[in-house]
Amino acid sequence: MMKTLLPLALFALAVTPAGADVKAGVDAWGRGDYTRAVQEWRGPAIQGDPDAQFNLAQAYKLGRGVSVDPAQAESWFRKAADQGHQQAQDNYGLALFQSGHKELAAPWLFKSADRGEARAQLVLGTMLFNGDGVPRDYPRAYALMTRASQAGLQSAGTTLAQMDQYISAEDRQRGMTLAQEYAAGSVAPNLPGVAVKPVKTVKTEKVASAVKPVAIPPSVLREPAPRSEPKIAAKPVAKTGAWRVQLGAFRDRGNAEGLWAQMRGKLGGAGPAYVTGGGVTRLQATGFADKAEAQRACKTVAASCVVVAP
C-alpha cells in the first residue's frame, strides 16, 4: 500500500521556532505584545505543551495577536483538555455548549462543576432544569445553581428565584441537601452514562412540560471584565525544599485535585502531594525551604492551612 507523505509546508509547522518558550509568551502577553506571545506559544502548542495550547486557545478566543476564531479556540482547548489541563477543560465545556454541542459539553461541564467551577455549575444546572442535552433533574439543577450562587455568581441567584416558581418544596429541599453534600465532597455530580440511582422528583412529566425554560445570561458565557481577565498559564520554577503545607483533607481525591487547581497559582513553584490514609486524601503543597517560608505560604491561601515539618 502506498504511504501518503505529508506536504513539506505542513511538516514544517511541527518544528518549534528557535527560542520559542511558554513563559516568554506570557511575558510578552503581559506587555501587551500579543503577536509575539502567539509566536512563542505556537511551536510548543503544536508539540503538545498543554499550557501553550491553553494560552493559544485564549488568544483565539479573545482575538489578541490573531483574529477571533471560536473554532480554533475550541480546537486548542480540546487538545489541552484531553491532557488534563483543568482550565482548558472548563473552557472547552463552555465552548461546546456555546456552539450547540450540548450533549458533548455535558461530561466536561460535570467535571468542572465537580471541581467547583461556578460558570459550569450554572450552565449545567440550567441544562438539568430544562432537560436540555441531559435528562431533566430538578433537585440536581437546584443544587448546582445553589453552589454557583454561593460562589458569588450573581446571575445564579436570579436563576434560583426563577426555579423557585416552578419546582416543588420537596425537590427544593432535596436540592439544598445535595448542595451541602457537594460542598462537603461526600457526593459528586454524576457523569452522563454512569449508572446511578435516579433522584426522584415529585412533579409529573405533564407538569414539567409546562415549565418555562430558564435562560442562561449571555454574560456567563462571555469573558469577564478586563480586570478579571482569564489567567495565562506560565510554568514557575519548581520548589525543592523539604517543608510542606497541608491545604485540606477530602474523602474524594478529585476534590483535592480541584482545590489544588485553585491554589497552585498562589504558591509559586510548589508541587502537590496527595497523601492517603484513614479513608481520606490530604492535599499538601511541597517544596518549601524552611518553616518560615511554609508559614508565609499558608498566609497567602484562603484555606485551612497547616505547616508540615520534614
PDB file of C-alpha atoms in Angstrom:
ATOM      1  CA  MET A   1       0.000   0.000   0.000  1.00  0.00           C
ATOM      2  CA  MET A   2       1.420   3.389  -0.953  1.00  0.00           C
ATOM      3  CA  LYS A   3       2.069   5.686   2.030  1.00  0.00           C
ATOM      4  CA  THR A   4       0.895   9.257   1.779  1.00  0.00           C
ATOM      5  CA  LEU A   5       3.610  11.783   2.565  1.00  0.00           C
ATOM      6  CA  LEU A   6       2.790  14.976   4.423  1.00  0.00           C
ATOM      7  CA  PRO A   7       3.335  18.122   2.349  1.00  0.00           C
ATOM      8  CA  LEU A   8       6.589  19.823   3.277  1.00  0.00           C
ATOM      9  CA  ALA A   9       4.791  23.014   4.299  1.00  0.00           C
ATOM     10  CA  LEU A  10       2.580  21.124   6.749  1.00  0.00           C
ATOM     11  CA  PHE A  11       5.511  19.197   8.191  1.00  0.00           C
ATOM     12  CA  ALA A  12       7.363  22.453   8.797  1.00  0.00           C
ATOM     13  CA  LEU A  13       4.645  23.559  11.221  1.00  0.00           C
ATOM     14  CA  ALA A  14       5.699  20.889  13.685  1.00  0.00           C
ATOM     15  CA  VAL A  15       9.142  22.433  14.133  1.00  0.00           C
ATOM     16  CA  THR A  16       9.400  24.695  17.167  1.00  0.00           C
ATOM     17  CA  PRO A  17      10.831  28.125  16.305  1.00  0.00           C
ATOM     18  CA  ALA A  18      14.209  28.761  17.877  1.00  0.00           C
ATOM     19  CA  GLY A  19      13.778  30.206  21.344  1.00  0.00           C
ATOM     20  CA  ALA A  20      10.024  29.609  21.473  1.00  0.00           C
ATOM     21  CA  ASP A  21       9.037  29.441  25.131  1.00  0.00           C
ATOM     22  CA  VAL A  22       5.771  29.376  27.085  1.00  0.00           C
ATOM     23  CA  LYS A  23       6.941  31.790  29.777  1.00  0.00           C
ATOM     24  CA  ALA A  24       8.420  34.171  27.214  1.00  0.00           C
ATOM     25  CA  GLY A  25       4.977  34.249  25.621  1.00  0.00           C
ATOM     26  CA  VAL A  26       3.382  35.022  28.973  1.00  0.00           C
ATOM     27  CA  ASP A  27       5.823  37.886  29.484  1.00  0.00           C
ATOM     28  CA  ALA A  28       5.035  39.246  26.022  1.00  0.00           C
ATOM     29  CA  TRP A  29       1.303  38.963  26.718  1.00  0.00           C
ATOM     30  CA  GLY A  30       1.765  40.906  29.942  1.00  0.00           C
ATOM     31  CA  ARG A  31       3.475  43.703  27.982  1.00  0.00           C
ATOM     32  CA  GLY A  32       0.599  43.786  25.514  1.00  0.00           C
ATOM     33  CA  ASP A  33       2.699  42.273  22.709  1.00  0.00           C
ATOM     34  CA  TYR A  34       0.072  39.695  21.785  1.00  0.00           C
ATOM     35  CA  THR A  35       1.541  38.877  18.372  1.00  0.00           C
ATOM     36  CA  ARG A  36       4.862  37.909  19.959  1.00  0.00           C
ATOM     37  CA  ALA A  37       3.041  35.894  22.626  1.00  0.00           C
ATOM     38  CA  VAL A  38       1.238  33.866  19.973  1.00  0.00           C
ATOM     39  CA  GLN A  39       4.517  33.290  18.118  1.00  0.00           C
ATOM     40  CA  GLU A  40       6.135  31.981  21.307  1.00  0.00           C
ATOM     41  CA  TRP A  41       3.237  29.632  22.107  1.00  0.00           C
ATOM     42  CA  ARG A  42       2.509  28.194  18.693  1.00  0.00           C
ATOM     43  CA  GLY A  43       5.534  25.883  18.441  1.00  0.00           C
ATOM     44  CA  PRO A  44       5.216  24.378  21.937  1.00  0.00           C
ATOM     45  CA  ALA A  45       1.451  24.058  21.407  1.00  0.00           C
ATOM     46  CA  ILE A  46       1.956  22.061  18.210  1.00  0.00           C
ATOM     47  CA  GLN A  47       4.459  19.857  20.027  1.00  0.00           C
ATOM     48  CA  GLY A  48       1.859  19.139  22.715  1.00  0.00           C
ATOM     49  CA  ASP A  49       2.541  21.510  25.616  1.00  0.00           C
ATOM     50  CA  PRO A  50      -0.879  21.869  27.348  1.00  0.00           C
ATOM     51  CA  ASP A  51      -0.138  25.314  28.833  1.00  0.00           C
ATOM     52  CA  ALA A  52       0.843  26.644  25.402  1.00  0.00           C
ATOM     53  CA  GLN A  53      -2.271  25.054  23.892  1.00  0.00           C
ATOM     54  CA  PHE A  54      -4.490  26.658  26.535  1.00  0.00           C
ATOM     55  CA  ASN A  55      -2.837  30.062  26.066  1.00  0.00           C
ATOM     56  CA  LEU A  56      -3.153  29.868  22.287  1.00  0.00           C
ATOM     57  CA  ALA A  57      -6.837  28.996  22.685  1.00  0.00           C
ATOM     58  CA  GLN A  58      -7.301  32.083  24.867  1.00  0.00           C
ATOM     59  CA  ALA A  59      -5.648  34.237  22.199  1.00  0.00           C
ATOM     60  CA  TYR A  60      -8.051  32.932  19.527  1.00  0.00           C
ATOM     61  CA  LYS A  61     -10.992  33.322  21.879  1.00  0.00           C
ATOM     62  CA  LEU A  62     -10.153  36.946  22.726  1.00  0.00           C
ATOM     63  CA  GLY A  63      -8.764  37.927  19.322  1.00  0.00           C
ATOM     64  CA  ARG A  64      -5.392  39.076  20.613  1.00  0.00           C
ATOM     65  CA  GLY A  65      -2.395  38.545  18.367  1.00  0.00           C
ATOM     66  CA  VAL A  66      -4.715  36.663  15.989  1.00  0.00           C
ATOM     67  CA  SER A  67      -8.203  37.178  14.623  1.00  0.00           C
ATOM     68  CA  VAL A  68     -11.102  35.951  16.766  1.00  0.00           C
ATOM     69  CA  ASP A  69     -11.686  32.336  15.764  1.00  0.00           C
ATOM     70  CA  PRO A  70     -14.030  30.311  18.028  1.00  0.00           C
ATOM     71  CA  ALA A  71     -13.347  27.105  16.081  1.00  0.00           C
ATOM     72  CA  GLN A  72      -9.574  27.419  16.575  1.00  0.00           C
ATOM     73  CA  ALA A  73     -10.092  28.319  20.233  1.00  0.00           C
ATOM     74  CA  GLU A  74     -12.300  25.266  20.737  1.00  0.00           C
ATOM     75  CA  SER A  75      -9.753  23.032  18.990  1.00  0.00           C
ATOM     76  CA  TRP A  76      -6.822  24.170  21.158  1.00  0.00           C
ATOM     77  CA  PHE A  77      -8.926  23.997  24.339  1.00  0.00           C
ATOM     78  CA  ARG A  78      -9.765  20.393  23.414  1.00  0.00           C
ATOM     79  CA  LYS A  79      -6.119  19.457  22.910  1.00  0.00           C
ATOM     80  CA  ALA A  80      -5.164  20.847  26.322  1.00  0.00           C
ATOM     81  CA  ALA A  81      -8.301  19.438  27.975  1.00  0.00           C
ATOM     82  CA  ASP A  82      -7.513  15.949  26.694  1.00  0.00           C
ATOM     83  CA  GLN A  83      -4.198  16.198  28.569  1.00  0.00           C
ATOM     84  CA  GLY A  84      -5.924  17.049  31.846  1.00  0.00           C
ATOM     85  CA  HIS A  85      -5.472  20.849  31.814  1.00  0.00           C
ATOM     86  CA  GLN A  86      -8.319  21.853  34.102  1.00  0.00           C
ATOM     87  CA  GLN A  87      -8.748  25.461  32.947  1.00  0.00           C
ATOM     88  CA  ALA A  88      -8.878  24.167  29.392  1.00  0.00           C
ATOM     89  CA  GLN A  89     -11.488  21.592  30.395  1.00  0.00           C
ATOM     90  CA  ASP A  90     -13.606  24.361  31.925  1.00  0.00           C
ATOM     91  CA  ASN A  91     -13.385  26.481  28.792  1.00  0.00           C
ATOM     92  CA  TYR A  92     -13.843  23.555  26.407  1.00  0.00           C
ATOM     93  CA  GLY A  93     -17.107  22.519  28.040  1.00  0.00           C
ATOM     94  CA  LEU A  94     -18.448  26.064  27.805  1.00  0.00           C
ATOM     95  CA  ALA A  95     -17.235  26.383  24.191  1.00  0.00           C
ATOM     96  CA  LEU A  96     -19.019  23.169  23.209  1.00  0.00           C
ATOM     97  CA  PHE A  97     -22.200  24.437  24.859  1.00  0.00           C
ATOM     98  CA  GLN A  98     -21.971  27.762  23.031  1.00  0.00           C
ATOM     99  CA  SER A  99     -21.506  26.022  19.691  1.00  0.00           C
ATOM    100  CA  GLY A 100     -24.668  23.972  20.282  1.00  0.00           C
ATOM    101  CA  HIS A 101     -22.974  20.638  21.063  1.00  0.00           C
ATOM    102  CA  LYS A 102     -24.705  20.292  24.402  1.00  0.00           C
ATOM    103  CA  GLU A 103     -24.540  16.525  24.777  1.00  0.00           C
ATOM    104  CA  LEU A 104     -20.791  16.630  24.095  1.00  0.00           C
ATOM    105  CA  ALA A 105     -20.420  19.535  26.518  1.00  0.00           C
ATOM    106  CA  ALA A 106     -22.177  17.750  29.392  1.00  0.00           C
ATOM    107  CA  PRO A 107     -19.325  15.408  30.504  1.00  0.00           C
ATOM    108  CA  TRP A 108     -16.838  18.286  30.595  1.00  0.00           C
ATOM    109  CA  LEU A 109     -19.300  20.510  32.451  1.00  0.00           C
ATOM    110  CA  PHE A 110     -19.864  17.753  35.019  1.00  0.00           C
ATOM    111  CA  LYS A 111     -16.095  17.579  35.637  1.00  0.00           C
ATOM    112  CA  SER A 112     -15.840  21.332  36.019  1.00  0.00           C
ATOM    113  CA  ALA A 113     -18.906  21.543  38.244  1.00  0.00           C
ATOM    114  CA  ASP A 114     -17.474  18.824  40.484  1.00  0.00           C
ATOM    115  CA  ARG A 115     -14.325  20.941  40.919  1.00  0.00           C
ATOM    116  CA  GLY A 116     -16.444  23.941  41.909  1.00  0.00           C
ATOM    117  CA  GLU A 117     -16.290  25.987  38.685  1.00  0.00           C
ATOM    118  CA  ALA A 118     -19.230  28.345  39.128  1.00  0.00           C
ATOM    119  CA  ARG A 119     -19.972  29.036  35.443  1.00  0.00           C
ATOM    120  CA  ALA A 120     -20.107  25.307  34.718  1.00  0.00           C
ATOM    121  CA  GLN A 121     -22.406  24.805  37.707  1.00  0.00           C
ATOM    122  CA  LEU A 122     -24.773  27.480  36.417  1.00  0.00           C
ATOM    123  CA  VAL A 123     -24.810  26.196  32.828  1.00  0.00           C
ATOM    124  CA  LEU A 124     -25.170  22.552  33.860  1.00  0.00           C
ATOM    125  CA  GLY A 125     -27.836  23.439  36.423  1.00  0.00           C
ATOM    126  CA  THR A 126     -29.792  25.203  33.699  1.00  0.00           C
ATOM    127  CA  MET A 127     -29.411  22.238  31.344  1.00  0.00           C
ATOM    128  CA  LEU A 128     -30.665  19.853  34.047  1.00  0.00           C
ATOM    129  CA  PHE A 129     -33.631  22.107  34.816  1.00  0.00           C
ATOM    130  CA  ASN A 130     -34.610  22.441  31.164  1.00  0.00           C
ATOM    131  CA  GLY A 131     -33.781  18.857  30.179  1.00  0.00           C
ATOM    132  CA  ASP A 132     -31.521  20.379  27.539  1.00  0.00           C
ATOM    133  CA  GLY A 133     -28.843  17.882  26.414  1.00  0.00           C
ATOM    134  CA  VAL A 134     -29.214  15.918  29.676  1.00  0.00           C
ATOM    135  CA  PRO A 135     -32.205  14.283  31.396  1.00  0.00           C
ATOM    136  CA  ARG A 136     -34.289  16.722  33.422  1.00  0.00           C
ATOM    137  CA  ASP A 137     -33.441  16.601  37.140  1.00  0.00           C
ATOM    138  CA  TYR A 138     -34.839  19.382  39.311  1.00  0.00           C
ATOM    139  CA  PRO A 139     -33.050  18.541  42.591  1.00  0.00           C
ATOM    140  CA  ARG A 140     -29.617  18.398  40.990  1.00  0.00           C
ATOM    141  CA  ALA A 141     -30.359  21.509  38.934  1.00  0.00           C
ATOM    142  CA  TYR A 142     -31.271  23.358  42.115  1.00  0.00           C
ATOM    143  CA  ALA A 143     -28.194  22.022  43.928  1.00  0.00           C
ATOM    144  CA  LEU A 144     -25.775  23.160  41.241  1.00  0.00           C
ATOM    145  CA  MET A 145     -27.440  26.548  40.920  1.00  0.00           C
ATOM    146  CA  THR A 146     -27.221  26.950  44.694  1.00  0.00           C
ATOM    147  CA  ARG A 147     -23.486  26.158  44.604  1.00  0.00           C
ATOM    148  CA  ALA A 148     -22.953  28.685  41.795  1.00  0.00           C
ATOM    149  CA  SER A 149     -24.835  31.318  43.772  1.00  0.00           C
ATOM    150  CA  GLN A 150     -22.800  30.564  46.904  1.00  0.00           C
ATOM    151  CA  ALA A 151     -19.638  31.039  44.839  1.00  0.00           C
ATOM    152  CA  GLY A 152     -20.732  34.615  44.160  1.00  0.00           C
ATOM    153  CA  LEU A 153     -22.162  34.282  40.640  1.00  0.00           C
ATOM    154  CA  GLN A 154     -24.909  36.883  40.818  1.00  0.00           C
ATOM    155  CA  SER A 155     -26.891  35.560  37.877  1.00  0.00           C
ATOM    156  CA  ALA A 156     -27.164  32.178  39.632  1.00  0.00           C
ATOM    157  CA  GLY A 157     -29.150  33.805  42.448  1.00  0.00           C
ATOM    158  CA  THR A 158     -31.519  35.313  39.894  1.00  0.00           C
ATOM    159  CA  THR A 159     -31.942  31.926  38.221  1.00  0.00           C
ATOM    160  CA  LEU A 160     -32.658  30.269  41.580  1.00  0.00           C
ATOM    161  CA  ALA A 161     -35.534  32.709  42.047  1.00  0.00           C
ATOM    162  CA  GLN A 162     -36.910  31.606  38.655  1.00  0.00           C
ATOM    163  CA  MET A 163     -36.616  27.958  39.634  1.00  0.00           C
ATOM    164  CA  ASP A 164     -38.483  28.602  42.886  1.00  0.00           C
ATOM    165  CA  GLN A 165     -41.564  29.484  40.851  1.00  0.00           C
ATOM    166  CA  TYR A 166     -41.791  26.017  39.307  1.00  0.00           C
ATOM    167  CA  ILE A 167     -40.290  23.271  41.434  1.00  0.00           C
ATOM    168  CA  SER A 168     -41.914  21.743  44.487  1.00  0.00           C
ATOM    169  CA  ALA A 169     -40.833  22.324  48.067  1.00  0.00           C
ATOM    170  CA  GLU A 170     -39.717  18.692  48.229  1.00  0.00           C
ATOM    171  CA  ASP A 171     -37.480  18.997  45.152  1.00  0.00           C
ATOM    172  CA  ARG A 172     -36.118  22.273  46.516  1.00  0.00           C
ATOM    173  CA  GLN A 173     -35.243  20.614  49.832  1.00  0.00           C
ATOM    174  CA  ARG A 174     -33.595  17.695  48.016  1.00  0.00           C
ATOM    175  CA  GLY A 175     -31.582  20.205  46.012  1.00  0.00           C
ATOM    176  CA  MET A 176     -30.421  22.076  49.109  1.00  0.00           C
ATOM    177  CA  THR A 177     -29.347  18.803  50.718  1.00  0.00           C
ATOM    178  CA  LEU A 178     -27.421  17.830  47.576  1.00  0.00           C
ATOM    179  CA  ALA A 179     -25.738  21.244  47.521  1.00  0.00           C
ATOM    180  CA  GLN A 180     -24.468  20.645  51.054  1.00  0.00           C
ATOM    181  CA  GLU A 181     -23.194  17.193  50.051  1.00  0.00           C
ATOM    182  CA  TYR A 182     -21.408  18.648  47.019  1.00  0.00           C
ATOM    183  CA  ALA A 183     -19.765  21.271  49.231  1.00  0.00           C
ATOM    184  CA  ALA A 184     -18.631  18.633  51.726  1.00  0.00           C
ATOM    185  CA  GLY A 185     -17.239  16.415  48.981  1.00  0.00           C
ATOM    186  CA  SER A 186     -19.321  13.468  50.144  1.00  0.00           C
ATOM    187  CA  VAL A 187     -21.051  13.158  46.765  1.00  0.00           C
ATOM    188  CA  ALA A 188     -20.253  14.444  43.272  1.00  0.00           C
ATOM    189  CA  PRO A 189     -22.416  15.340  40.277  1.00  0.00           C
ATOM    190  CA  ASN A 190     -22.901  12.155  38.247  1.00  0.00           C
ATOM    191  CA  LEU A 191     -21.371  11.911  34.804  1.00  0.00           C
ATOM    192  CA  PRO A 192     -23.703  11.090  31.905  1.00  0.00           C
ATOM    193  CA  GLY A 193     -23.641   7.414  31.059  1.00  0.00           C
ATOM    194  CA  VAL A 194     -22.700   6.311  34.569  1.00  0.00           C
ATOM    195  CA  ALA A 195     -25.249   4.025  36.201  1.00  0.00           C
ATOM    196  CA  VAL A 196     -26.617   5.859  39.234  1.00  0.00           C
ATOM    197  CA  LYS A 197     -29.724   5.687  41.334  1.00  0.00           C
ATOM    198  CA  PRO A 198     -32.007   8.390  39.934  1.00  0.00           C
ATOM    199  CA  VAL A 199     -33.168  11.191  42.171  1.00  0.00           C
ATOM    200  CA  LYS A 200     -36.927  11.016  42.483  1.00  0.00           C
ATOM    201  CA  THR A 201     -38.854  14.155  41.565  1.00  0.00           C
ATOM    202  CA  VAL A 202     -42.423  14.800  42.633  1.00  0.00           C
ATOM    203  CA  LYS A 203     -43.561  16.658  39.535  1.00  0.00           C
ATOM    204  CA  THR A 204     -45.141  14.663  36.741  1.00  0.00           C
ATOM    205  CA  GLU A 205     -43.897  14.957  33.157  1.00  0.00           C
ATOM    206  CA  LYS A 206     -47.157  16.698  32.277  1.00  0.00           C
ATOM    207  CA  VAL A 207     -46.436  19.470  34.756  1.00  0.00           C
ATOM    208  CA  ALA A 208     -42.736  19.567  33.814  1.00  0.00           C
ATOM    209  CA  SER A 209     -43.562  20.106  30.157  1.00  0.00           C
ATOM    210  CA  ALA A 210     -45.366  23.315  31.069  1.00  0.00           C
ATOM    211  CA  VAL A 211     -42.387  24.798  32.893  1.00  0.00           C
ATOM    212  CA  LYS A 212     -40.892  27.807  31.184  1.00  0.00           C
ATOM    213  CA  PRO A 213     -37.224  27.135  30.265  1.00  0.00           C
ATOM    214  CA  VAL A 214     -34.648  29.055  32.266  1.00  0.00           C
ATOM    215  CA  ALA A 215     -32.313  31.143  30.118  1.00  0.00           C
ATOM    216  CA  ILE A 216     -28.560  31.362  30.680  1.00  0.00           C
ATOM    217  CA  PRO A 217     -27.440  35.008  30.894  1.00  0.00           C
ATOM    218  CA  PRO A 218     -25.069  35.720  27.966  1.00  0.00           C
ATOM    219  CA  SER A 219     -22.585  37.354  30.357  1.00  0.00           C
ATOM    220  CA  VAL A 220     -21.928  33.973  31.965  1.00  0.00           C
ATOM    221  CA  LEU A 221     -20.513  32.632  28.707  1.00  0.00           C
ATOM    222  CA  ARG A 222     -18.504  35.743  27.825  1.00  0.00           C
ATOM    223  CA  GLU A 223     -15.125  36.635  29.219  1.00  0.00           C
ATOM    224  CA  PRO A 224     -15.172  38.625  32.491  1.00  0.00           C
ATOM    225  CA  ALA A 225     -14.278  42.307  32.557  1.00  0.00           C
ATOM    226  CA  PRO A 226     -10.614  43.107  31.754  1.00  0.00           C
ATOM    227  CA  ARG A 227      -9.705  43.376  35.445  1.00  0.00           C
ATOM    228  CA  SER A 228     -10.688  39.714  35.808  1.00  0.00           C
ATOM    229  CA  GLU A 229      -9.194  38.544  32.516  1.00  0.00           C
ATOM    230  CA  PRO A 230      -8.555  34.778  32.404  1.00  0.00           C
ATOM    231  CA  LYS A 231      -5.133  33.787  33.600  1.00  0.00           C
ATOM    232  CA  ILE A 232      -2.470  32.911  31.090  1.00  0.00           C
ATOM    233  CA  ALA A 233      -0.542  29.887  32.245  1.00  0.00           C
ATOM    234  CA  ALA A 234       3.178  30.039  32.913  1.00  0.00           C
ATOM    235  CA  LYS A 235       5.478  27.429  34.365  1.00  0.00           C
ATOM    236  CA  PRO A 236       7.042  28.729  37.623  1.00  0.00           C
ATOM    237  CA  VAL A 237      10.392  27.477  38.817  1.00  0.00           C
ATOM    238  CA  ALA A 238       9.781  24.337  40.897  1.00  0.00           C
ATOM    239  CA  LYS A 239      10.445  24.498  44.640  1.00  0.00           C
ATOM    240  CA  THR A 240      12.713  21.779  46.042  1.00  0.00           C
ATOM    241  CA  GLY A 241      12.656  22.248  49.831  1.00  0.00           C
ATOM    242  CA  ALA A 242      11.527  19.591  52.309  1.00  0.00           C
ATOM    243  CA  TRP A 243       8.839  21.540  54.202  1.00  0.00           C
ATOM    244  CA  ARG A 244       5.158  21.222  53.264  1.00  0.00           C
ATOM    245  CA  VAL A 245       1.818  22.853  53.989  1.00  0.00           C
ATOM    246  CA  GLN A 246      -1.441  20.915  54.219  1.00  0.00           C
ATOM    247  CA  LEU A 247      -4.388  22.596  52.483  1.00  0.00           C
ATOM    248  CA  GLY A 248      -7.203  20.178  53.306  1.00  0.00           C
ATOM    249  CA  ALA A 249      -8.426  16.605  53.588  1.00  0.00           C
ATOM    250  CA  PHE A 250     -11.069  15.048  51.337  1.00  0.00           C
ATOM    251  CA  ARG A 251     -12.939  11.790  51.003  1.00  0.00           C
ATOM    252  CA  ASP A 252     -12.787  12.127  47.207  1.00  0.00           C
ATOM    253  CA  ARG A 253      -9.354  12.675  45.638  1.00  0.00           C
ATOM    254  CA  GLY A 254     -10.998  14.576  42.803  1.00  0.00           C
ATOM    255  CA  ASN A 255     -11.960  17.322  45.245  1.00  0.00           C
ATOM    256  CA  ALA A 256      -8.367  17.506  46.468  1.00  0.00           C
ATOM    257  CA  GLU A 257      -7.233  17.895  42.854  1.00  0.00           C
ATOM    258  CA  GLY A 258      -9.867  20.568  42.335  1.00  0.00           C
ATOM    259  CA  LEU A 259      -8.596  22.570  45.311  1.00  0.00           C
ATOM    260  CA  TRP A 260      -5.029  22.287  44.020  1.00  0.00           C
ATOM    261  CA  ALA A 261      -6.161  23.695  40.670  1.00  0.00           C
ATOM    262  CA  GLN A 262      -7.431  26.748  42.549  1.00  0.00           C
ATOM    263  CA  MET A 263      -4.434  27.110  44.863  1.00  0.00           C
ATOM    264  CA  ARG A 264      -1.391  26.310  42.755  1.00  0.00           C
ATOM    265  CA  GLY A 265      -1.142  29.768  41.228  1.00  0.00           C
ATOM    266  CA  LYS A 266      -0.856  31.271  44.718  1.00  0.00           C
ATOM    267  CA  LEU A 267       2.044  29.063  45.783  1.00  0.00           C
ATOM    268  CA  GLY A 268       4.681  29.754  43.138  1.00  0.00           C
ATOM    269  CA  GLY A 269       6.570  26.642  42.167  1.00  0.00           C
ATOM    270  CA  ALA A 270       5.195  24.429  44.951  1.00  0.00           C
ATOM    271  CA  GLY A 271       4.072  20.991  43.858  1.00  0.00           C
ATOM    272  CA  PRO A 272       1.107  18.898  45.032  1.00  0.00           C
ATOM    273  CA  ALA A 273       1.258  15.757  47.150  1.00  0.00           C
ATOM    274  CA  TYR A 274      -1.814  13.586  47.720  1.00  0.00           C
ATOM    275  CA  VAL A 275      -1.303  11.714  50.990  1.00  0.00           C
ATOM    276  CA  THR A 276      -3.848   8.959  51.599  1.00  0.00           C
ATOM    277  CA  GLY A 277      -4.825   7.319  54.861  1.00  0.00           C
ATOM    278  CA  GLY A 278      -7.820   6.805  57.101  1.00  0.00           C
ATOM    279  CA  GLY A 279     -10.187   6.916  54.137  1.00  0.00           C
ATOM    280  CA  VAL A 280      -9.238  10.468  53.130  1.00  0.00           C
ATOM    281  CA  THR A 281      -6.817  12.183  50.768  1.00  0.00           C
ATOM    282  CA  ARG A 282      -4.766  15.002  52.269  1.00  0.00           C
ATOM    283  CA  LEU A 283      -3.665  17.711  49.860  1.00  0.00           C
ATOM    284  CA  GLN A 284      -0.217  19.082  50.661  1.00  0.00           C
ATOM    285  CA  ALA A 285       1.893  21.658  48.818  1.00  0.00           C
ATOM    286  CA  THR A 286       5.553  20.673  48.761  1.00  0.00           C
ATOM    287  CA  GLY A 287       8.968  22.258  48.257  1.00  0.00           C
ATOM    288  CA  PHE A 288       9.323  24.988  50.902  1.00  0.00           C
ATOM    289  CA  ALA A 289      12.868  25.660  52.088  1.00  0.00           C
ATOM    290  CA  ASP A 290      12.107  26.174  55.788  1.00  0.00           C
ATOM    291  CA  LYS A 291       9.341  26.673  58.322  1.00  0.00           C
ATOM    292  CA  ALA A 292       9.223  30.433  57.791  1.00  0.00           C
ATOM    293  CA  GLU A 293       8.637  30.057  54.046  1.00  0.00           C
ATOM    294  CA  ALA A 294       5.941  27.455  54.686  1.00  0.00           C
ATOM    295  CA  GLN A 295       4.228  29.779  57.186  1.00  0.00           C
ATOM    296  CA  ARG A 296       4.289  32.642  54.667  1.00  0.00           C
ATOM    297  CA  ALA A 297       2.736  30.342  52.080  1.00  0.00           C
ATOM    298  CA  CYS A 298      -0.082  29.458  54.485  1.00  0.00           C
ATOM    299  CA  LYS A 299      -0.898  33.136  54.889  1.00  0.00           C
ATOM    300  CA  THR A 300      -1.335  33.588  51.131  1.00  0.00           C
ATOM    301  CA  VAL A 301      -4.053  30.969  50.655  1.00  0.00           C
ATOM    302  CA  ALA A 302      -7.695  31.285  51.635  1.00  0.00           C
ATOM    303  CA  ALA A 303      -7.907  27.811  53.151  1.00  0.00           C
ATOM    304  CA  SER A 304      -7.339  25.938  56.385  1.00  0.00           C
ATOM    305  CA  CYS A 305      -3.574  25.593  56.158  1.00  0.00           C
ATOM    306  CA  VAL A 306      -1.178  23.670  58.428  1.00  0.00           C
ATOM    307  CA  VAL A 307       2.627  23.602  58.213  1.00  0.00           C
ATOM    308  CA  VAL A 308       4.053  20.079  57.922  1.00  0.00           C
ATOM    309  CA  ALA A 309       7.689  19.535  59.005  1.00  0.00           C
ATOM    310  CA  PRO A 310      10.011  17.205  57.026  1.00  0.00           C
TER     311      PRO A 310
END
